Structures are given as structure tokens and as C-alpha cells.
PDB file of C-alpha atoms in Angstrom:
ATOM      1  CA  MET Q  10      57.496 -88.030   1.445  1.00  0.00           C
ATOM      2  CA  PRO Q  11      61.211 -87.701   0.746  1.00  0.00           C
ATOM      3  CA  ALA Q  12      63.747 -86.810   3.391  1.00  0.00           C
ATOM      4  CA  ILE Q  13      65.682 -83.622   2.755  1.00  0.00           C
ATOM      5  CA  ASP Q  14      68.910 -85.587   2.279  1.00  0.00           C
ATOM      6  CA  THR Q  15      67.360 -87.569  -0.612  1.00  0.00           C
ATOM      7  CA  VAL Q  16      66.303 -84.475  -2.576  1.00  0.00           C
ATOM      8  CA  LYS Q  17      68.966 -82.660  -4.593  1.00  0.00           C
ATOM      9  CA  GLN Q  18      69.837 -79.176  -3.447  1.00  0.00           C
ATOM     10  CA  TYR Q  19      70.847 -76.758  -6.183  1.00  0.00           C
ATOM     11  CA  LYS Q  20      73.222 -73.907  -5.457  1.00  0.00           C
ATOM     12  CA  PHE Q  21      71.528 -70.520  -5.562  1.00  0.00           C
ATOM     13  CA  PRO Q  22      72.712 -68.823  -8.798  1.00  0.00           C
ATOM     14  CA  TRP Q  23      72.073 -65.236  -7.658  1.00  0.00           C
ATOM     15  CA  PRO Q  24      69.693 -64.657 -10.580  1.00  0.00           C
ATOM     16  CA  ASN Q  25      69.211 -61.247 -12.090  1.00  0.00           C
ATOM     17  CA  GLU Q  26      67.557 -59.712 -15.125  1.00  0.00           C
ATOM     18  CA  ASP Q  27      70.389 -60.839 -17.425  1.00  0.00           C
ATOM     19  CA  LYS Q  28      69.913 -64.445 -16.252  1.00  0.00           C
ATOM     20  CA  GLY Q  29      66.131 -64.211 -16.561  1.00  0.00           C
ATOM     21  CA  TYR Q  30      65.786 -64.783 -12.808  1.00  0.00           C
ATOM     22  CA  LYS Q  31      65.974 -68.543 -13.429  1.00  0.00           C
ATOM     23  CA  VAL Q  32      67.008 -70.657 -10.445  1.00  0.00           C
ATOM     24  CA  PHE Q  33      67.496 -74.146 -11.939  1.00  0.00           C
ATOM     25  CA  PRO Q  34      69.567 -75.527 -14.848  1.00  0.00           C
ATOM     26  CA  PRO Q  35      68.177 -74.979 -18.386  1.00  0.00           C
ATOM     27  CA  ASP Q  36      67.228 -78.656 -18.873  1.00  0.00           C
ATOM     28  CA  MET Q  37      64.922 -78.477 -15.841  1.00  0.00           C
ATOM     29  CA  GLU Q  38      63.509 -75.084 -16.802  1.00  0.00           C
ATOM     30  CA  SER Q  39      62.554 -76.343 -20.276  1.00  0.00           C
ATOM     31  CA  ASP Q  40      61.086 -79.690 -19.173  1.00  0.00           C
ATOM     32  CA  THR Q  41      57.288 -79.494 -19.547  1.00  0.00           C
ATOM     33  CA  HIS Q  42      56.816 -82.084 -16.768  1.00  0.00           C
ATOM     34  CA  ILE Q  43      58.681 -79.985 -14.197  1.00  0.00           C
ATOM     35  CA  ALA Q  44      57.093 -77.094 -12.315  1.00  0.00           C
ATOM     36  CA  PHE Q  45      58.171 -74.884  -9.436  1.00  0.00           C
ATOM     37  CA  HIS Q  46      56.784 -73.752  -6.097  1.00  0.00           C
ATOM     38  CA  GLY Q  47      58.079 -70.851  -3.996  1.00  0.00           C
ATOM     39  CA  THR Q  48      57.689 -70.843  -0.226  1.00  0.00           C
ATOM     40  CA  THR Q  49      59.449 -70.035   3.030  1.00  0.00           C
ATOM     41  CA  ALA Q  50      62.256 -72.181   4.414  1.00  0.00           C
ATOM     42  CA  ALA Q  51      60.112 -72.886   7.487  1.00  0.00           C
ATOM     43  CA  ARG Q  52      57.261 -74.203   5.329  1.00  0.00           C
ATOM     44  CA  PHE Q  53      59.631 -76.345   3.241  1.00  0.00           C
ATOM     45  CA  SER Q  54      60.228 -78.881   6.036  1.00  0.00           C
ATOM     46  CA  SER Q  55      56.463 -79.241   6.459  1.00  0.00           C
ATOM     47  CA  ILE Q  56      56.095 -79.886   2.716  1.00  0.00           C
ATOM     48  CA  LEU Q  57      58.804 -82.543   2.862  1.00  0.00           C
ATOM     49  CA  ASN Q  58      57.116 -84.247   5.845  1.00  0.00           C
ATOM     50  CA  ASP Q  59      53.433 -83.863   4.966  1.00  0.00           C
ATOM     51  CA  GLY Q  60      53.270 -82.952   1.289  1.00  0.00           C
ATOM     52  CA  PHE Q  61      51.812 -79.879  -0.372  1.00  0.00           C
ATOM     53  CA  LYS Q  62      48.606 -78.679   1.294  1.00  0.00           C
ATOM     54  CA  ALA Q  63      46.252 -75.916   0.216  1.00  0.00           C
ATOM     55  CA  GLN Q  64      46.329 -73.102   2.778  1.00  0.00           C
ATOM     56  CA  GLY Q  65      43.345 -71.246   4.191  1.00  0.00           C
ATOM     57  CA  GLU Q  66      40.435 -70.961   1.783  1.00  0.00           C
ATOM     58  CA  LEU Q  67      42.488 -71.965  -1.254  1.00  0.00           C
ATOM     59  CA  LEU Q  68      41.248 -75.043  -3.086  1.00  0.00           C
ATOM     60  CA  SER Q  69      44.480 -75.812  -4.897  1.00  0.00           C
ATOM     61  CA  ILE Q  70      48.238 -75.697  -4.715  1.00  0.00           C
ATOM     62  CA  SER Q  71      49.872 -73.595  -7.406  1.00  0.00           C
ATOM     63  CA  PHE Q  72      53.043 -74.361  -9.320  1.00  0.00           C
ATOM     64  CA  ALA Q  73      54.752 -72.090 -11.824  1.00  0.00           C
ATOM     65  CA  LYS Q  74      56.011 -73.305 -15.180  1.00  0.00           C
ATOM     66  CA  ASP Q  75      59.041 -71.045 -14.754  1.00  0.00           C
ATOM     67  CA  SER Q  76      61.227 -70.842 -11.645  1.00  0.00           C
ATOM     68  CA  SER Q  77      61.455 -67.051 -11.898  1.00  0.00           C
ATOM     69  CA  LEU Q  78      57.777 -66.735 -10.945  1.00  0.00           C
ATOM     70  CA  SER Q  79      58.293 -69.047  -7.961  1.00  0.00           C
ATOM     71  CA  LEU Q  80      61.368 -67.065  -6.943  1.00  0.00           C
ATOM     72  CA  GLY Q  81      59.115 -64.037  -6.565  1.00  0.00           C
ATOM     73  CA  TYR Q  82      56.780 -66.009  -4.280  1.00  0.00           C
ATOM     74  CA  ALA Q  83      59.684 -67.409  -2.242  1.00  0.00           C
ATOM     75  CA  CYS Q  84      60.986 -63.883  -1.691  1.00  0.00           C
ATOM     76  CA  GLY Q  85      57.585 -62.328  -1.088  1.00  0.00           C
ATOM     77  CA  LYS Q  86      56.486 -64.867   1.518  1.00  0.00           C
ATOM     78  CA  ARG Q  87      59.649 -64.836   3.619  1.00  0.00           C
ATOM     79  CA  SER Q  88      59.866 -62.582   6.633  1.00  0.00           C
ATOM     80  CA  LEU Q  89      62.676 -60.087   7.026  1.00  0.00           C
ATOM     81  CA  GLY Q  90      65.951 -61.929   7.571  1.00  0.00           C
ATOM     82  CA  ALA Q  91      64.522 -65.338   6.641  1.00  0.00           C
ATOM     83  CA  GLU Q  92      65.367 -67.663   3.768  1.00  0.00           C
ATOM     84  CA  GLY Q  93      62.996 -68.680   1.010  1.00  0.00           C
ATOM     85  CA  VAL Q  94      62.931 -71.892  -1.000  1.00  0.00           C
ATOM     86  CA  VAL Q  95      62.107 -72.677  -4.616  1.00  0.00           C
ATOM     87  CA  ILE Q  96      61.054 -76.311  -5.012  1.00  0.00           C
ATOM     88  CA  ALA Q  97      61.205 -78.205  -8.326  1.00  0.00           C
ATOM     89  CA  VAL Q  98      58.595 -80.944  -8.797  1.00  0.00           C
ATOM     90  CA  ARG Q  99      57.788 -83.518 -11.455  1.00  0.00           C
ATOM     91  CA  LEU Q 100      54.079 -83.578 -12.375  1.00  0.00           C
ATOM     92  CA  GLN Q 101      53.864 -86.168 -15.154  1.00  0.00           C
ATOM     93  CA  HIS Q 102      52.294 -88.946 -13.033  1.00  0.00           C
ATOM     94  CA  LEU Q 103      49.329 -86.853 -11.813  1.00  0.00           C
ATOM     95  CA  ASN Q 104      45.857 -87.562 -13.173  1.00  0.00           C
ATOM     96  CA  PRO Q 105      44.476 -84.801 -15.440  1.00  0.00           C
ATOM     97  CA  PRO Q 106      41.145 -84.311 -13.605  1.00  0.00           C
ATOM     98  CA  CYS Q 107      43.086 -83.054 -10.582  1.00  0.00           C
ATOM     99  CA  VAL Q 108      45.331 -80.723 -12.546  1.00  0.00           C
ATOM    100  CA  HIS Q 109      44.357 -77.456 -14.204  1.00  0.00           C
ATOM    101  CA  GLU Q 110      46.907 -75.825 -16.479  1.00  0.00           C
ATOM    102  CA  GLU Q 111      47.035 -72.162 -17.457  1.00  0.00           C
ATOM    103  CA  VAL Q 112      49.600 -70.127 -19.393  1.00  0.00           C
ATOM    104  CA  SER Q 113      52.115 -69.686 -16.573  1.00  0.00           C
ATOM    105  CA  CYS Q 114      50.759 -71.830 -13.740  1.00  0.00           C
ATOM    106  CA  ILE Q 115      49.538 -75.316 -12.932  1.00  0.00           C
ATOM    107  CA  TYR Q 116      46.994 -75.880 -10.167  1.00  0.00           C
ATOM    108  CA  LEU Q 117      46.726 -79.133  -8.241  1.00  0.00           C
ATOM    109  CA  TYR Q 118      43.275 -79.751  -6.743  1.00  0.00           C
ATOM    110  CA  CYS Q 119      43.612 -83.337  -5.455  1.00  0.00           C
ATOM    111  CA  GLN Q 120      45.906 -83.221  -2.466  1.00  0.00           C
ATOM    112  CA  ASP Q 121      45.921 -86.999  -2.155  1.00  0.00           C
ATOM    113  CA  GLN Q 122      48.045 -86.930  -5.330  1.00  0.00           C
ATOM    114  CA  GLN Q 123      51.427 -85.341  -4.669  1.00  0.00           C
ATOM    115  CA  PRO Q 124      54.028 -84.283  -7.210  1.00  0.00           C
ATOM    116  CA  GLU Q 125      57.489 -85.780  -6.926  1.00  0.00           C
ATOM    117  CA  ILE Q 126      59.919 -83.317  -5.345  1.00  0.00           C
ATOM    118  CA  ILE Q 127      63.086 -83.503  -7.435  1.00  0.00           C
ATOM    119  CA  GLY Q 128      65.104 -80.553  -6.183  1.00  0.00           C
ATOM    120  CA  TYR Q 129      65.185 -77.354  -4.230  1.00  0.00           C
ATOM    121  CA  CYS Q 130      67.151 -74.146  -3.995  1.00  0.00           C
ATOM    122  CA  ILE Q 131      67.515 -72.065  -0.835  1.00  0.00           C
ATOM    123  CA  VAL Q 132      67.024 -68.348  -1.464  1.00  0.00           C
ATOM    124  CA  PRO Q 133      69.377 -66.506   0.912  1.00  0.00           C
ATOM    125  CA  ALA Q 134      67.813 -63.990   3.270  1.00  0.00           C
ATOM    126  CA  ASN Q 135      70.077 -61.267   1.879  1.00  0.00           C
ATOM    127  CA  TYR Q 136      69.001 -61.807  -1.761  1.00  0.00           C
ATOM    128  CA  ASP Q 137      67.105 -58.717  -2.938  1.00  0.00           C
ATOM    129  CA  HIS Q 138      64.642 -59.762  -5.641  1.00  0.00           C
ATOM    130  CA  ARG Q 139      63.506 -56.708  -7.605  1.00  0.00           C
TER     131      ARG Q 139
END
């Protein structure tokens, strides 16, 4: 797994309705091989060290095709006063039997296959996502 200093950090753009709540540059947002995952800052270090793992009774890890959906998860999962993180991953090398694609999400069922983490964006604790 990559060390945090080898993964590019993107500055938080303070997205709003006018910006479409997008977190990453347009070329990343439009790339069909890139997907996004929203989580807490505390969980991010675990993902960097151990990879993405399905939690609880879930059988898959979910990734959004649009960072705005992941931004909602990053904000919804953080505790009061904590930061969230939106992670950008490249999925093109994953084998199709392990990946299920829907309209807005991609589900990864084989946890022995990990997407490549290509960037992340810290969501400040004081960002109010509505």
C-alpha cells in the first residue's frame, strides 16, 4: 500500500451547488477509470496501510463515479469536529468478475484486488455539506 507522502493531496475546493460539489479536477472527474470513496480521516490511514476492507456484514467496498457522492459519505461518517476524506482511485486493472458497476456506484467484491489510490482530499471539520 502507498505511504501518504507518495499519494497526491488535492486542496479542498470548498464545493457548493454552483460547483456541483465536485472535489477533484475535471479531468479526474470525467475519467471512467477513476472512482471515489468517502470516509473519515481516522479510517484513511488504515486504508493506506491495509487497503480497502468491507466493514461489518457488507460484502463489498463501494466507490462512487462522482466525487460529490463520496463527499456526502465523507461528511456523513465523520464525527462532530472531525475531518473527512475523499479518496480517488484508479480501477482499470481490476478483474471484471470482482467488480459490479451500477449507474452511480462501483462495488468491489474481491478484497485481494485493491484499486490504486491516486489522490485524496481532506474535508475540513468546519465544512457544512448541505
